[in-house]
CSV table of C-alpha atoms in Angstrom, one decimal:
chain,number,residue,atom,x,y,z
A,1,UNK,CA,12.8,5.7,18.8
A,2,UNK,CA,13.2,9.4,18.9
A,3,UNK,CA,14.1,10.7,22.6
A,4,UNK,CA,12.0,13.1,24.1
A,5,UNK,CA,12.2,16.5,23.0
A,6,UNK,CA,13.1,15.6,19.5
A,7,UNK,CA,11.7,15.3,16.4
A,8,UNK,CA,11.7,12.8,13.7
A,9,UNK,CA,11.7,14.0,10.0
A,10,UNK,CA,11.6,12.4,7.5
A,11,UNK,CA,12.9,13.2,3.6
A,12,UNK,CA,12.7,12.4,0.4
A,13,UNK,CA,16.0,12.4,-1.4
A,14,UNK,CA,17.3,12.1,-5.2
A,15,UNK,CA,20.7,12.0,-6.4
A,16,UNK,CA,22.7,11.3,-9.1
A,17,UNK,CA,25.5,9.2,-8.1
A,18,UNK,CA,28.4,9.6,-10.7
A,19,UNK,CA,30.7,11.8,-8.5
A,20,UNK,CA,30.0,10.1,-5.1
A,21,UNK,CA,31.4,7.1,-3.4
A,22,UNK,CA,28.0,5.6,-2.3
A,23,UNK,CA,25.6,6.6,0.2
A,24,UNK,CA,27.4,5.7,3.3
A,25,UNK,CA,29.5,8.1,4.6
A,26,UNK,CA,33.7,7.0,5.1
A,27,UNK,CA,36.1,6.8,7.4
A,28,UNK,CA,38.5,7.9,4.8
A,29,UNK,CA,36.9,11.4,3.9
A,30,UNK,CA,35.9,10.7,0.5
A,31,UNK,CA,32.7,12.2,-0.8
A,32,UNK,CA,29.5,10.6,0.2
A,33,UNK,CA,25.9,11.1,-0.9
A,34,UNK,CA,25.3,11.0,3.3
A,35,UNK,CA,28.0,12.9,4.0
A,36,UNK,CA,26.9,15.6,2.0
A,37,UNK,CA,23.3,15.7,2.8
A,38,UNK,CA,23.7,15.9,6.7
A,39,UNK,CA,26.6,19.1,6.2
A,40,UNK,CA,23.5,20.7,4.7
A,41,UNK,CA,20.8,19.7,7.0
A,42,UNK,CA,23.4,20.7,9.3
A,43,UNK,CA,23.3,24.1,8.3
A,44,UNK,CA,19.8,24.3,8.9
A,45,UNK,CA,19.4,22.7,12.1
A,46,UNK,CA,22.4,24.8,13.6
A,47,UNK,CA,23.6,21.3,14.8
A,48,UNK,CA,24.3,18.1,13.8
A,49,UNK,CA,22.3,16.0,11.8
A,50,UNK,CA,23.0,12.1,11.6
A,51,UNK,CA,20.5,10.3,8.9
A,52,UNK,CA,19.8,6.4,8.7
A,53,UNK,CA,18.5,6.1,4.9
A,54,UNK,CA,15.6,2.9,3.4
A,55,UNK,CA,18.7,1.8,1.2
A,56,UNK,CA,22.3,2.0,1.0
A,57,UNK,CA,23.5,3.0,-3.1
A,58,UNK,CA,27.4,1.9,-4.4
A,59,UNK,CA,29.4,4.4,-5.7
A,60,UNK,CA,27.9,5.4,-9.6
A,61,UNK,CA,24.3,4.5,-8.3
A,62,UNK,CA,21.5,7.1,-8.5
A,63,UNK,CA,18.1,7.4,-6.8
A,64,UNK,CA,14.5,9.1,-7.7
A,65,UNK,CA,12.7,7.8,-4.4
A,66,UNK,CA,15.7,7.4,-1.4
A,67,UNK,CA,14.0,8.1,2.0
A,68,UNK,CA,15.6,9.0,4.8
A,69,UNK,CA,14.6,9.9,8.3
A,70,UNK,CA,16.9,12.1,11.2
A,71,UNK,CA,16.2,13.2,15.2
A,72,UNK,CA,16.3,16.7,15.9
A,73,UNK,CA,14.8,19.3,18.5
A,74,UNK,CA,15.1,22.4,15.8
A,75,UNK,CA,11.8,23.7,15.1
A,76,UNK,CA,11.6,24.3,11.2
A,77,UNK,CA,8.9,24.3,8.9
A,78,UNK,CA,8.7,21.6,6.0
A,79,UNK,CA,9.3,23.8,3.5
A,80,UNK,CA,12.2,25.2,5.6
A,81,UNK,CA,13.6,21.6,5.8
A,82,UNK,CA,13.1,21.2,1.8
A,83,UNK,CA,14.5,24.8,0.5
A,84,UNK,CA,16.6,25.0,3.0
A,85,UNK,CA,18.5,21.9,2.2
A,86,UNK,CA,18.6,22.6,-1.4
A,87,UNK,CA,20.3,26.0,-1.2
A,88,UNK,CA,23.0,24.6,0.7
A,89,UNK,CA,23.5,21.0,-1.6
A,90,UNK,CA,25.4,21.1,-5.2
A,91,UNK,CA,23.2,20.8,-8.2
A,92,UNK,CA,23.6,16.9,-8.3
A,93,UNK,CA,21.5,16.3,-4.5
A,94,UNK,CA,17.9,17.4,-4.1
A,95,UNK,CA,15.7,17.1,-1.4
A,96,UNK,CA,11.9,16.6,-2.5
A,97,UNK,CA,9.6,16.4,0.7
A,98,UNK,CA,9.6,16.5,4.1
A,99,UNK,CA,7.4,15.3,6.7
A,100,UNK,CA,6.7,14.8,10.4
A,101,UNK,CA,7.1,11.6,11.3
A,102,UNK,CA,6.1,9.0,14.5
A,103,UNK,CA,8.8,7.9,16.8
A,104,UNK,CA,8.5,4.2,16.2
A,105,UNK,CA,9.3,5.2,11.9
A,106,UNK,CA,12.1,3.9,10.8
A,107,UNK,CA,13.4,4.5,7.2
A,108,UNK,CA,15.2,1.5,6.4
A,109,UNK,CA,13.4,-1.1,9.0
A,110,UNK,CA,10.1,0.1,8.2
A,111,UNK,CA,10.3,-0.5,4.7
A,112,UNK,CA,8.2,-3.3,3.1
A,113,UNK,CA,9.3,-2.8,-0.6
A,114,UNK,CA,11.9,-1.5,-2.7
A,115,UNK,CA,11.8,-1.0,-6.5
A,116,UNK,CA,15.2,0.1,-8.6
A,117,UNK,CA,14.9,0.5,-12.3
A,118,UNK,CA,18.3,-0.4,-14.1
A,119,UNK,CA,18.4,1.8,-17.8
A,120,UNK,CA,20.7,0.4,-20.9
A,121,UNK,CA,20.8,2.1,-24.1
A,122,UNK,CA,21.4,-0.1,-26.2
A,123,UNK,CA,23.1,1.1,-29.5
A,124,UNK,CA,26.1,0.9,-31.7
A,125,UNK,CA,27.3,4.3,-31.0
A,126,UNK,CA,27.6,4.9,-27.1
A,127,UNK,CA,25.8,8.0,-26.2
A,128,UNK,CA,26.6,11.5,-25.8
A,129,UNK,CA,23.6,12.4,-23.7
A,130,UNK,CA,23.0,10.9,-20.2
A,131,UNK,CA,26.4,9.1,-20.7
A,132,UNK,CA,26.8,8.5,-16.6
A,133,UNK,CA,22.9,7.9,-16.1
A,134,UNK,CA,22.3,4.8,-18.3
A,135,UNK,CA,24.5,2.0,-19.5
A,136,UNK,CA,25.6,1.7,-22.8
A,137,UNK,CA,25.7,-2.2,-24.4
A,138,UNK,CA,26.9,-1.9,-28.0
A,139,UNK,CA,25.2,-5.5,-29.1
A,140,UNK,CA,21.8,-5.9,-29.8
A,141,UNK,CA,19.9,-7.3,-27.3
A,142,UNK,CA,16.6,-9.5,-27.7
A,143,UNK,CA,14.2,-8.0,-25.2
A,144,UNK,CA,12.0,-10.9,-25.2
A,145,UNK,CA,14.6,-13.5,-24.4
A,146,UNK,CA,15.4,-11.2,-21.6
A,147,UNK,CA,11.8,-11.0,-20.5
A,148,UNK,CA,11.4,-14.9,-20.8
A,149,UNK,CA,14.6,-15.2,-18.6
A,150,UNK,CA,13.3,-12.6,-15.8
A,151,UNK,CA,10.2,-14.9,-14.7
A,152,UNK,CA,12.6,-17.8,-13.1
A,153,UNK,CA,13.6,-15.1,-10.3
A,154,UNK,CA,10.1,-14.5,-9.5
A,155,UNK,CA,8.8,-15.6,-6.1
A,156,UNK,CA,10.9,-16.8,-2.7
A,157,UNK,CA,14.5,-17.4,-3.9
A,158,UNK,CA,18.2,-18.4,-2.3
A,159,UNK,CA,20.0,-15.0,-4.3
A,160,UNK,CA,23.1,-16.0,-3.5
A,161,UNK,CA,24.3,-16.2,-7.1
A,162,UNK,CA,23.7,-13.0,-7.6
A,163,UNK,CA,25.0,-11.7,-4.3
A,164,UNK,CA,28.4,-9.4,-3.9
A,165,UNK,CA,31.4,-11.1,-1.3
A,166,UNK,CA,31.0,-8.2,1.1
A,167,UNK,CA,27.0,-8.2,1.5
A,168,UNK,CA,26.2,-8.0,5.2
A,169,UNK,CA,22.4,-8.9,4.8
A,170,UNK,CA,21.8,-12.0,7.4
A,171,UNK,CA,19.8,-13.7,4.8
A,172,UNK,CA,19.8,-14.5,0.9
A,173,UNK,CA,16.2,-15.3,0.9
A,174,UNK,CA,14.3,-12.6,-1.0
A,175,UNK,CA,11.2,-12.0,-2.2
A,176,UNK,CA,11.1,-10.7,-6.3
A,177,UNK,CA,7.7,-9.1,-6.8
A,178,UNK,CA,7.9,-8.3,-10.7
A,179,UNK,CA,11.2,-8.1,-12.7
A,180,UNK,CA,9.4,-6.6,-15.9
A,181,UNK,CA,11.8,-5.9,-19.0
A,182,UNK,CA,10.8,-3.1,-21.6
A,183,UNK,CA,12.2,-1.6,-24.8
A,184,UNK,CA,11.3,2.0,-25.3
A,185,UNK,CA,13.3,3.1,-28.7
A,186,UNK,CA,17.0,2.6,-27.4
A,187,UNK,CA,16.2,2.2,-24.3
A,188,UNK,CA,15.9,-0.7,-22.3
A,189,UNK,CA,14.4,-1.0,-18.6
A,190,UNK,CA,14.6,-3.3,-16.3
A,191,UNK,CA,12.1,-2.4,-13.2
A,192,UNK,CA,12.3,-4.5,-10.1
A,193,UNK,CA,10.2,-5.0,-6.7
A,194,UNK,CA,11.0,-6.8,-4.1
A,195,UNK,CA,11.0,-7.1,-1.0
A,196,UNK,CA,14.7,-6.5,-0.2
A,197,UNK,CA,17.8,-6.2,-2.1
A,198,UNK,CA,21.1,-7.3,-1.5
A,199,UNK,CA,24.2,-6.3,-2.3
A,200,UNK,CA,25.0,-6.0,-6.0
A,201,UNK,CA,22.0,-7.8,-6.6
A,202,UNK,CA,20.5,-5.6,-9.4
A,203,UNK,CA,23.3,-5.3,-11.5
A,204,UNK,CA,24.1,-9.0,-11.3
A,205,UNK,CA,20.9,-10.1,-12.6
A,206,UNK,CA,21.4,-7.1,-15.2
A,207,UNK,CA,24.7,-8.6,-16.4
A,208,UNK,CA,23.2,-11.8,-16.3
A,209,UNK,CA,20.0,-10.4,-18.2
A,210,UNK,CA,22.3,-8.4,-21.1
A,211,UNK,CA,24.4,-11.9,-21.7
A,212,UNK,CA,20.9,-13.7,-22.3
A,213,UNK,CA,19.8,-10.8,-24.4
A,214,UNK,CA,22.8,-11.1,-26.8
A,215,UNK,CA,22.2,-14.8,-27.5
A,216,UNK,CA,25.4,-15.8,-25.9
A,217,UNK,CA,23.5,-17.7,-23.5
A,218,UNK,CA,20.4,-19.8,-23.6
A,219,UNK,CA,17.2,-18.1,-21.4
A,220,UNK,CA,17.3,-21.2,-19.1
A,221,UNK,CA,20.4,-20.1,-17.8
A,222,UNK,CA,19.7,-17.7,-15.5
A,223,UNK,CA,17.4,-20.9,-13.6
A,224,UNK,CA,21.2,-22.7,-13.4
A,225,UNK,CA,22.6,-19.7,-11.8
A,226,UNK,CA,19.9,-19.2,-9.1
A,227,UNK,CA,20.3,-23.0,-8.0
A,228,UNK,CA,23.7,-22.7,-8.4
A,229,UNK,CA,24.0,-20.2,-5.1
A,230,UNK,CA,27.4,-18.9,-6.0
A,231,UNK,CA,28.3,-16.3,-7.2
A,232,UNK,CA,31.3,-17.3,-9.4
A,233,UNK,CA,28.6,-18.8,-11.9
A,234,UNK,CA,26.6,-15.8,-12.6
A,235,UNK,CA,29.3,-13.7,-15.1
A,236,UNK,CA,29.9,-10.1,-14.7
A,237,UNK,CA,28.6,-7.6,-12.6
A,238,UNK,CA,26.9,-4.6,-14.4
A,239,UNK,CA,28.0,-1.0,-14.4
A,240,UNK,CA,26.1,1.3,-11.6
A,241,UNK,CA,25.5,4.4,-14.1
A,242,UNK,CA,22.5,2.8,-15.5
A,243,UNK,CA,20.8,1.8,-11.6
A,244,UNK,CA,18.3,3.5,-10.3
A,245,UNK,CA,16.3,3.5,-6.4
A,246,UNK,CA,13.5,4.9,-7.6
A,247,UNK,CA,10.7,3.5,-4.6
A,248,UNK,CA,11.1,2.4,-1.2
A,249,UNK,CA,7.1,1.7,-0.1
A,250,UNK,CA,5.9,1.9,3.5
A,251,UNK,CA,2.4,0.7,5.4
A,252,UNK,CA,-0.1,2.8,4.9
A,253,UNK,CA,0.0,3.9,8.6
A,254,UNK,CA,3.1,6.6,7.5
A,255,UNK,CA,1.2,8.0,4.3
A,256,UNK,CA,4.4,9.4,2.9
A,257,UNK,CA,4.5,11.7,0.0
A,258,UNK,CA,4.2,10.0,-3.5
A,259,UNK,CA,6.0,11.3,-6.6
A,260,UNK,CA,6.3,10.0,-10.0
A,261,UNK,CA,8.4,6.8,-10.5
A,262,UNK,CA,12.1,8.3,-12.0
A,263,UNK,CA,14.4,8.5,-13.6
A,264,UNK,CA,12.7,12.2,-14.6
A,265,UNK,CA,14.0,10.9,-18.5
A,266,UNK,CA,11.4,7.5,-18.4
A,267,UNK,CA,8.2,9.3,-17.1
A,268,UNK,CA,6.4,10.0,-20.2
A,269,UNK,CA,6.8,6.2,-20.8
A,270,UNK,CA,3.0,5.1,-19.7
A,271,UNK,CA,4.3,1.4,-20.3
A,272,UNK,CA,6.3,1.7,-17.1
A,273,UNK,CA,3.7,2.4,-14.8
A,274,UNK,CA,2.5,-0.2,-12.7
């Protein structure tokens, strides 16, 4: 709860991820998508800011739709919080909204949904363009195969199979809402609600996803890897570049700004919305 006298704000954030080490800022002084953002909030404040975000990103991850919230008693207006942010952030961090918020709002706790869209270009050559904002498989992958596989993770599932060593999350039971699986010329996205992620979780049903897609295993495989609830039996782990947060969604009762659905390069694919 914000104390008296204060105000919470909340933000929304994009970034793209390639030269940070993750959201969370470190002990070790390396540079963090938080770290960063607060030092500019900072600035416009004229005191410390400290901001809780809806969802932690690895190092290499981007996001279109992050939300994050801070406590402060400086009086600014929106706009002030927005452009004054962005003059004092590198090109790569952008603030896109602010807004007032109740006490009892919460950015991560509050959350009900979160949707990340992972991007492949799938080609023989690897791209030029965008090279640290999608991920480039050179074999060709069968999108339908891919699509068929994606159904078994629908629903209530155990994702421990597809959950990294060091998550922290007290539970592996998570809810998919869609995992849909599109090819738009050489692109391929995989867009996926749910009602919590945990760690790695994305790109290990990517990786699993891409080793259906090239036929080197059969679509009913991904079923023996959910029941399976270790990790060991899922394969690799997928690169960050091509991951995306792209929506965290709230009760109604916080009527928080809504953009398009990123990455910026996918919206003038109609077939994504939804």
């Amino acid at each position: 709860m914000a104390a008296d006298g204060f105000s919470r704000i909340a933000l929304g954030v994009e970034y793209k991820g390639s030269r940070y080490c993750g959201w969370q800022r470190q002990a070790n002084g390396v540079l963090t998508v938080q770290e960063t953002l607060e030092n500019a909030l900072s600035k416009v404040a004229a005191s410390p800011v400290s901001l809780m975000c809806a969802g932690r990103t690895d190092a290499g991850v981007h996001a279109c739709g992050q939300v994050v919230h801070f406590d402060t008693r400086a009086e600014r207006s929106l706009k002030a919080w927005v452009m004054g942010a962005n003059i004092n952030l590198p090109h790569d961090i952008s603030v896109s909204w602010a807004k007032v918020m109740p006490a009892h709002f919460h950015a991560r706790f509050k959350a009900i949904a979160r949707r990340y869209r992972y991007v492949i270009y799938n080609d023989q050559i690897r791209p030029a363009h965008l090279n640290q904002e999608v991920t480039w498989n050179h074999r060709p992958l069968d999108v339908e195969r891919m699509a068929e596989a994606a159904r078994y993770l629908l629903g209530v599932h155990d994702f421990s199979a597809f959950r990294a060593g060091q998550c922290q999350a007290k539970s592996p039971i998570k809810e998919m809402h869609h995992l849909r699986v599109t090819r738009h010329g050489q692109m391929i996205v995989l867009d996926i609600r749910a009602s919590a992620f945990l760690h790695h979780m994305v790109r290990n049903i990517a990786g699993v996803l891409m080793t259906i897609g090239t036929g080197e295993r059969p679509v009913e495989w991904i079923k023996e890897v959910l029941e399976s609830r270790e990790r060991r039996s899922g394969g690799v782990t997928a690169h960050p570049y091509g991951l995306y947060l792209v929506q965290v969604e709230y009760r109604d009762e916080f009527q928080l700004p809504e953009r398009y659905i990123g990455p910026h390069f996918l919206t003038g694919f109609t077939e994504l919305d939804g």
